[in-house]
Short mmCIF file of N, CA and C in Angstrom, two decimals:
data_model
loop_
_atom_site.label_atom_id
_atom_site.label_comp_id
_atom_site.label_asym_id
_atom_site.label_seq_id
_atom_site.Cartn_x
_atom_site.Cartn_y
_atom_site.Cartn_z
N UNK A 1 -68.32 -8.92 50.44
CA UNK A 1 -67.56 -8.10 49.53
C UNK A 1 -66.58 -8.96 48.74
N UNK A 2 -66.05 -9.96 49.37
CA UNK A 2 -65.14 -10.86 48.71
C UNK A 2 -65.85 -11.62 47.60
N UNK A 3 -67.09 -12.02 47.86
CA UNK A 3 -67.86 -12.71 46.82
C UNK A 3 -68.07 -11.80 45.62
N UNK A 4 -68.33 -10.56 45.92
CA UNK A 4 -68.55 -9.60 44.83
C UNK A 4 -67.26 -9.39 44.04
N UNK A 5 -66.14 -9.32 44.72
CA UNK A 5 -64.86 -9.18 44.03
C UNK A 5 -64.55 -10.42 43.20
N UNK A 6 -64.82 -11.60 43.79
CA UNK A 6 -64.61 -12.84 43.05
C UNK A 6 -65.48 -12.88 41.80
N UNK A 7 -66.72 -12.43 41.96
CA UNK A 7 -67.63 -12.39 40.81
C UNK A 7 -67.10 -11.45 39.74
N UNK A 8 -66.63 -10.28 40.15
CA UNK A 8 -66.07 -9.32 39.20
C UNK A 8 -64.82 -9.87 38.53
N UNK A 9 -63.98 -10.58 39.30
CA UNK A 9 -62.78 -11.18 38.75
C UNK A 9 -63.16 -12.23 37.72
N UNK A 10 -64.18 -13.06 38.06
CA UNK A 10 -64.63 -14.10 37.12
C UNK A 10 -65.22 -13.48 35.85
N UNK A 11 -66.00 -12.42 36.03
CA UNK A 11 -66.56 -11.73 34.86
C UNK A 11 -65.43 -11.16 34.01
N UNK A 12 -64.44 -10.57 34.67
CA UNK A 12 -63.28 -10.03 33.95
C UNK A 12 -62.52 -11.12 33.21
N UNK A 13 -62.34 -12.30 33.88
CA UNK A 13 -61.65 -13.41 33.23
C UNK A 13 -62.43 -13.88 32.00
N UNK A 14 -63.77 -13.95 32.15
CA UNK A 14 -64.60 -14.38 31.02
C UNK A 14 -64.48 -13.39 29.85
N UNK A 15 -64.52 -12.10 30.17
CA UNK A 15 -64.37 -11.08 29.13
C UNK A 15 -63.01 -11.19 28.44
N UNK A 16 -61.96 -11.39 29.25
CA UNK A 16 -60.63 -11.56 28.68
C UNK A 16 -60.56 -12.80 27.79
N UNK A 17 -61.20 -13.88 28.24
CA UNK A 17 -61.21 -15.10 27.45
C UNK A 17 -61.93 -14.88 26.12
N UNK A 18 -63.07 -14.17 26.17
CA UNK A 18 -63.81 -13.87 24.94
C UNK A 18 -62.96 -13.01 24.00
N UNK A 19 -62.33 -11.99 24.58
CA UNK A 19 -61.49 -11.11 23.76
C UNK A 19 -60.31 -11.88 23.17
N UNK A 20 -59.75 -12.80 23.98
CA UNK A 20 -58.64 -13.62 23.49
C UNK A 20 -59.10 -14.48 22.31
N UNK A 21 -60.30 -15.05 22.44
CA UNK A 21 -60.86 -15.85 21.34
C UNK A 21 -61.08 -14.98 20.11
N UNK A 22 -61.61 -13.77 20.30
CA UNK A 22 -61.80 -12.84 19.18
C UNK A 22 -60.47 -12.52 18.51
N UNK A 23 -59.46 -12.25 19.33
CA UNK A 23 -58.14 -11.93 18.79
C UNK A 23 -57.56 -13.11 18.01
N UNK A 24 -57.76 -14.33 18.53
CA UNK A 24 -57.26 -15.51 17.81
C UNK A 24 -57.98 -15.64 16.46
N UNK A 25 -59.29 -15.35 16.45
CA UNK A 25 -60.04 -15.39 15.19
C UNK A 25 -59.53 -14.34 14.21
N UNK A 26 -59.23 -13.15 14.75
CA UNK A 26 -58.70 -12.08 13.90
C UNK A 26 -57.33 -12.45 13.36
N UNK A 27 -56.51 -13.06 14.22
CA UNK A 27 -55.19 -13.50 13.78
C UNK A 27 -55.33 -14.52 12.66
N UNK A 28 -56.31 -15.44 12.82
CA UNK A 28 -56.54 -16.44 11.78
C UNK A 28 -56.98 -15.75 10.49
N UNK A 29 -57.85 -14.72 10.60
CA UNK A 29 -58.28 -13.98 9.42
C UNK A 29 -57.09 -13.27 8.79
N UNK A 30 -56.23 -12.69 9.61
CA UNK A 30 -55.04 -12.04 9.09
C UNK A 30 -54.13 -13.04 8.40
N UNK A 31 -54.00 -14.22 8.98
CA UNK A 31 -53.17 -15.25 8.37
C UNK A 31 -53.73 -15.63 7.00
N UNK A 32 -55.04 -15.80 6.92
CA UNK A 32 -55.66 -16.12 5.64
C UNK A 32 -55.43 -14.98 4.65
N UNK A 33 -55.54 -13.76 5.16
CA UNK A 33 -55.33 -12.61 4.29
C UNK A 33 -53.90 -12.60 3.77
N UNK A 34 -52.95 -12.91 4.61
CA UNK A 34 -51.55 -12.98 4.18
C UNK A 34 -51.37 -14.09 3.14
N UNK A 35 -52.03 -15.22 3.37
CA UNK A 35 -51.96 -16.32 2.40
C UNK A 35 -52.56 -15.88 1.08
N UNK A 36 -53.71 -15.23 1.17
CA UNK A 36 -54.35 -14.73 -0.05
C UNK A 36 -53.45 -13.73 -0.75
N UNK A 37 -52.80 -12.88 0.05
CA UNK A 37 -51.88 -11.91 -0.54
C UNK A 37 -50.74 -12.63 -1.28
N UNK A 38 -50.23 -13.66 -0.66
CA UNK A 38 -49.13 -14.41 -1.29
C UNK A 38 -49.60 -15.05 -2.60
N UNK A 39 -50.82 -15.61 -2.58
CA UNK A 39 -51.36 -16.23 -3.79
C UNK A 39 -51.57 -15.16 -4.86
N UNK A 40 -52.17 -14.05 -4.47
CA UNK A 40 -52.40 -12.96 -5.42
C UNK A 40 -51.08 -12.42 -5.96
N UNK A 41 -50.10 -12.31 -5.09
CA UNK A 41 -48.78 -11.84 -5.53
C UNK A 41 -48.20 -12.79 -6.57
N UNK A 42 -48.33 -14.09 -6.34
CA UNK A 42 -47.82 -15.07 -7.30
C UNK A 42 -48.57 -14.97 -8.63
N UNK A 43 -49.89 -14.80 -8.54
CA UNK A 43 -50.70 -14.64 -9.76
C UNK A 43 -50.23 -13.41 -10.53
N UNK A 44 -50.04 -12.31 -9.81
CA UNK A 44 -49.58 -11.07 -10.45
C UNK A 44 -48.20 -11.25 -11.07
N UNK A 45 -47.32 -11.94 -10.39
CA UNK A 45 -45.98 -12.16 -10.93
C UNK A 45 -46.06 -13.00 -12.22
N UNK A 46 -46.95 -13.99 -12.21
CA UNK A 46 -47.15 -14.80 -13.42
C UNK A 46 -47.68 -13.94 -14.56
N UNK A 47 -48.62 -13.05 -14.25
CA UNK A 47 -49.17 -12.15 -15.27
C UNK A 47 -48.10 -11.21 -15.80
N UNK A 48 -47.27 -10.68 -14.89
CA UNK A 48 -46.18 -9.79 -15.32
C UNK A 48 -45.23 -10.54 -16.24
N UNK A 49 -44.91 -11.78 -15.87
CA UNK A 49 -44.01 -12.58 -16.71
C UNK A 49 -44.64 -12.81 -18.09
N UNK A 50 -45.95 -13.11 -18.10
CA UNK A 50 -46.64 -13.32 -19.38
C UNK A 50 -46.64 -12.04 -20.20
N UNK A 51 -46.86 -10.91 -19.54
CA UNK A 51 -46.85 -9.63 -20.25
C UNK A 51 -45.47 -9.32 -20.82
N UNK A 52 -44.43 -9.61 -20.03
CA UNK A 52 -43.07 -9.39 -20.53
C UNK A 52 -42.80 -10.27 -21.75
N UNK A 53 -43.23 -11.52 -21.66
CA UNK A 53 -43.04 -12.43 -22.80
C UNK A 53 -43.80 -11.93 -24.02
N UNK A 54 -45.04 -11.50 -23.79
CA UNK A 54 -45.83 -10.94 -24.88
C UNK A 54 -45.19 -9.68 -25.43
N UNK A 55 -44.62 -8.88 -24.55
CA UNK A 55 -43.95 -7.66 -24.98
C UNK A 55 -42.75 -7.99 -25.86
N UNK A 56 -42.00 -9.01 -25.48
CA UNK A 56 -40.85 -9.42 -26.30
C UNK A 56 -41.31 -9.91 -27.67
N UNK A 57 -42.43 -10.67 -27.68
CA UNK A 57 -42.96 -11.14 -28.96
C UNK A 57 -43.39 -9.96 -29.82
N UNK A 58 -44.03 -8.98 -29.19
CA UNK A 58 -44.45 -7.78 -29.93
C UNK A 58 -43.24 -7.03 -30.47
N UNK A 59 -42.18 -6.95 -29.67
CA UNK A 59 -40.97 -6.27 -30.14
C UNK A 59 -40.40 -6.99 -31.36
N UNK A 60 -40.41 -8.32 -31.33
CA UNK A 60 -39.91 -9.09 -32.48
C UNK A 60 -40.77 -8.84 -33.71
N UNK A 61 -42.09 -8.81 -33.50
CA UNK A 61 -43.00 -8.55 -34.62
C UNK A 61 -42.75 -7.16 -35.19
N UNK A 62 -42.59 -6.18 -34.31
CA UNK A 62 -42.34 -4.80 -34.76
C UNK A 62 -41.02 -4.72 -35.52
N UNK A 63 -39.99 -5.40 -35.00
CA UNK A 63 -38.70 -5.40 -35.70
C UNK A 63 -38.85 -6.01 -37.10
N UNK A 64 -39.60 -7.11 -37.18
CA UNK A 64 -39.82 -7.77 -38.48
C UNK A 64 -40.56 -6.83 -39.42
N UNK A 65 -41.57 -6.15 -38.90
CA UNK A 65 -42.32 -5.21 -39.74
C UNK A 65 -41.43 -4.04 -40.17
N UNK A 66 -40.58 -3.56 -39.26
CA UNK A 66 -39.64 -2.49 -39.62
C UNK A 66 -38.70 -2.96 -40.73
N UNK A 67 -38.21 -4.20 -40.60
CA UNK A 67 -37.31 -4.76 -41.61
C UNK A 67 -38.03 -4.85 -42.95
N UNK A 68 -39.28 -5.32 -42.91
CA UNK A 68 -40.06 -5.41 -44.15
C UNK A 68 -40.30 -4.02 -44.72
N UNK A 69 -40.55 -3.06 -43.84
CA UNK A 69 -40.75 -1.69 -44.29
C UNK A 69 -39.50 -1.15 -44.97
N UNK A 70 -38.33 -1.46 -44.38
CA UNK A 70 -37.07 -1.02 -44.99
C UNK A 70 -36.89 -1.67 -46.36
N UNK A 71 -37.23 -2.97 -46.44
CA UNK A 71 -37.12 -3.66 -47.74
C UNK A 71 -38.07 -3.04 -48.75
N UNK A 72 -39.28 -2.68 -48.30
CA UNK A 72 -40.23 -2.03 -49.21
C UNK A 72 -39.71 -0.67 -49.66
N UNK A 73 -39.08 0.05 -48.73
CA UNK A 73 -38.51 1.35 -49.10
C UNK A 73 -37.42 1.17 -50.15
N UNK A 74 -36.57 0.16 -49.96
CA UNK A 74 -35.51 -0.12 -50.94
C UNK A 74 -36.13 -0.50 -52.27
N UNK A 75 -37.16 -1.36 -52.21
CA UNK A 75 -37.82 -1.79 -53.45
C UNK A 75 -38.48 -0.59 -54.14
N UNK A 76 -39.13 0.26 -53.34
CA UNK A 76 -39.75 1.46 -53.91
C UNK A 76 -38.71 2.37 -54.55
N UNK A 77 -37.56 2.50 -53.88
CA UNK A 77 -36.47 3.32 -54.42
C UNK A 77 -35.97 2.72 -55.74
N UNK A 78 -35.81 1.39 -55.76
CA UNK A 78 -35.38 0.72 -56.99
C UNK A 78 -36.42 0.91 -58.09
N UNK A 79 -37.70 0.80 -57.72
CA UNK A 79 -38.76 1.00 -58.72
C UNK A 79 -38.75 2.43 -59.24
N UNK A 80 -38.52 3.38 -58.34
CA UNK A 80 -38.46 4.79 -58.76
C UNK A 80 -37.30 5.00 -59.73
N UNK A 81 -36.15 4.38 -59.41
CA UNK A 81 -34.99 4.50 -60.31
C UNK A 81 -35.30 3.86 -61.67
N UNK A 82 -35.93 2.67 -61.63
CA UNK A 82 -36.27 1.98 -62.88
C UNK A 82 -37.27 2.82 -63.68
N UNK A 83 -38.23 3.42 -62.99
CA UNK A 83 -39.20 4.27 -63.68
C UNK A 83 -38.51 5.47 -64.31
N UNK A 84 -37.57 6.07 -63.59
CA UNK A 84 -36.83 7.21 -64.12
C UNK A 84 -36.03 6.80 -65.36
N UNK A 85 -35.39 5.63 -65.28
CA UNK A 85 -34.63 5.13 -66.43
C UNK A 85 -35.56 4.89 -67.62
N UNK A 86 -36.74 4.33 -67.36
CA UNK A 86 -37.70 4.08 -68.44
C UNK A 86 -38.18 5.39 -69.05
N UNK A 87 -38.43 6.39 -68.19
CA UNK A 87 -38.85 7.70 -68.70
C UNK A 87 -37.74 8.33 -69.54
N UNK A 88 -36.50 8.22 -69.08
CA UNK A 88 -35.37 8.75 -69.85
C UNK A 88 -35.25 8.03 -71.20
N UNK A 89 -35.42 6.71 -71.17
CA UNK A 89 -35.36 5.92 -72.40
C UNK A 89 -36.48 6.33 -73.35
N UNK A 90 -37.66 6.55 -72.79
CA UNK A 90 -38.81 6.98 -73.60
C UNK A 90 -38.54 8.34 -74.25
N UNK A 91 -37.94 9.25 -73.49
CA UNK A 91 -37.59 10.57 -74.04
C UNK A 91 -36.59 10.41 -75.19
N UNK A 92 -35.61 9.51 -75.00
CA UNK A 92 -34.61 9.27 -76.05
C UNK A 92 -35.27 8.72 -77.30
N UNK A 93 -36.16 7.73 -77.11
CA UNK A 93 -36.86 7.13 -78.25
C UNK A 93 -37.73 8.17 -78.94
N UNK A 94 -38.41 9.00 -78.16
CA UNK A 94 -39.26 10.05 -78.74
C UNK A 94 -38.42 11.03 -79.55
N UNK A 95 -37.26 11.39 -79.00
CA UNK A 95 -36.36 12.30 -79.71
C UNK A 95 -35.90 11.68 -81.02
N UNK A 96 -35.57 10.39 -80.97
CA UNK A 96 -35.14 9.70 -82.19
C UNK A 96 -36.28 9.66 -83.21
N UNK A 97 -37.52 9.43 -82.73
CA UNK A 97 -38.67 9.40 -83.64
C UNK A 97 -38.90 10.77 -84.26
N UNK A 98 -38.72 11.82 -83.44
CA UNK A 98 -38.87 13.18 -83.97
C UNK A 98 -37.84 13.42 -85.08
N UNK A 99 -36.60 12.97 -84.85
CA UNK A 99 -35.55 13.12 -85.86
C UNK A 99 -35.90 12.34 -87.13
N UNK A 100 -36.41 11.11 -86.94
CA UNK A 100 -36.80 10.30 -88.10
C UNK A 100 -37.94 10.96 -88.86
N UNK A 101 -38.91 11.49 -88.13
CA UNK A 101 -40.04 12.18 -88.78
C UNK A 101 -39.54 13.40 -89.57
N UNK A 102 -38.59 14.11 -88.96
CA UNK A 102 -38.02 15.27 -89.64
C UNK A 102 -37.32 14.83 -90.93
N UNK A 103 -36.56 13.72 -90.83
CA UNK A 103 -35.86 13.21 -92.02
C UNK A 103 -36.85 12.73 -93.08
N UNK A 104 -37.96 12.11 -92.63
CA UNK A 104 -38.98 11.66 -93.58
C UNK A 104 -39.59 12.86 -94.30
N UNK A 105 -39.91 13.91 -93.53
CA UNK A 105 -40.48 15.12 -94.14
C UNK A 105 -39.47 15.74 -95.10
N UNK A 106 -38.21 15.79 -94.68
CA UNK A 106 -37.17 16.36 -95.55
C UNK A 106 -37.02 15.52 -96.81
N UNK A 107 -37.07 14.19 -96.67
CA UNK A 107 -36.97 13.30 -97.84
C UNK A 107 -38.16 13.49 -98.76
N UNK A 108 -39.35 13.64 -98.20
CA UNK A 108 -40.55 13.86 -99.02
C UNK A 108 -40.43 15.17 -99.79
N UNK A 109 -39.92 16.18 -99.10
CA UNK A 109 -39.73 17.48 -99.77
C UNK A 109 -38.73 17.35 -100.92
N UNK A 110 -37.63 16.64 -100.67
CA UNK A 110 -36.64 16.43 -101.73
C UNK A 110 -37.25 15.65 -102.91
N UNK A 111 -38.02 14.62 -102.58
CA UNK A 111 -38.65 13.82 -103.64
C UNK A 111 -39.65 14.67 -104.42
N UNK A 112 -40.36 15.51 -103.70
CA UNK A 112 -41.33 16.38 -104.38
C UNK A 112 -40.61 17.35 -105.30
N UNK A 113 -39.47 17.87 -104.84
CA UNK A 113 -38.68 18.77 -105.68
C UNK A 113 -38.15 18.02 -106.91
N UNK A 114 -37.67 16.78 -106.71
CA UNK A 114 -37.14 15.99 -107.83
C UNK A 114 -38.26 15.66 -108.83
N UNK A 115 -39.46 15.35 -108.30
CA UNK A 115 -40.60 15.09 -109.19
C UNK A 115 -40.92 16.33 -110.01
N UNK A 116 -40.87 17.47 -109.34
CA UNK A 116 -41.15 18.72 -110.05
C UNK A 116 -40.10 18.96 -111.12
N UNK A 117 -38.84 18.71 -110.81
CA UNK A 117 -37.75 18.87 -111.78
C UNK A 117 -37.91 17.91 -112.95
N UNK A 118 -38.29 16.65 -112.62
CA UNK A 118 -38.45 15.66 -113.68
C UNK A 118 -39.63 15.99 -114.59
N UNK A 119 -40.65 16.56 -114.02
CA UNK A 119 -41.81 16.93 -114.83
C UNK A 119 -41.52 18.16 -115.67
N UNK A 120 -40.63 19.01 -115.22
CA UNK A 120 -40.32 20.26 -115.90
C UNK A 120 -39.29 20.11 -116.92
#
C-alpha cells in the first residue's frame, strides 16, 4: 500500500510539475502580451500626437481660409459700393444727356421758327 501511495504521490508531483511548467509558459505569454500592449500603446500615443499636430495644421489652414473669406467679403462689399457709385454716375450722365437732348430739340425748334420768320 505504501508503494501505491508513493506512486500516487509521484504521479501527483509530476502533474504539479507539468502544471507549473504550463503556468510559467502562460506567464511568459502574458508578459509578451503586456509588452505588446506597451508597444501598441506607444504606437497609439504617437498616432494621437500626429493627429493632434495635423488637427492644429488644419485649424491654421481653416483660419487662413476664413481670413481670406473675410477679405473677399470686404472686397465684394467694396466692389458693390463701386458698382453702385458707377450706376449713380451713369444715371447722372444719362440725366444730363436727356437735358442736352431736350435743349437741342428746343434749339432746333427755335431755329425752325426763326427760319420761318426769315422766310416770311
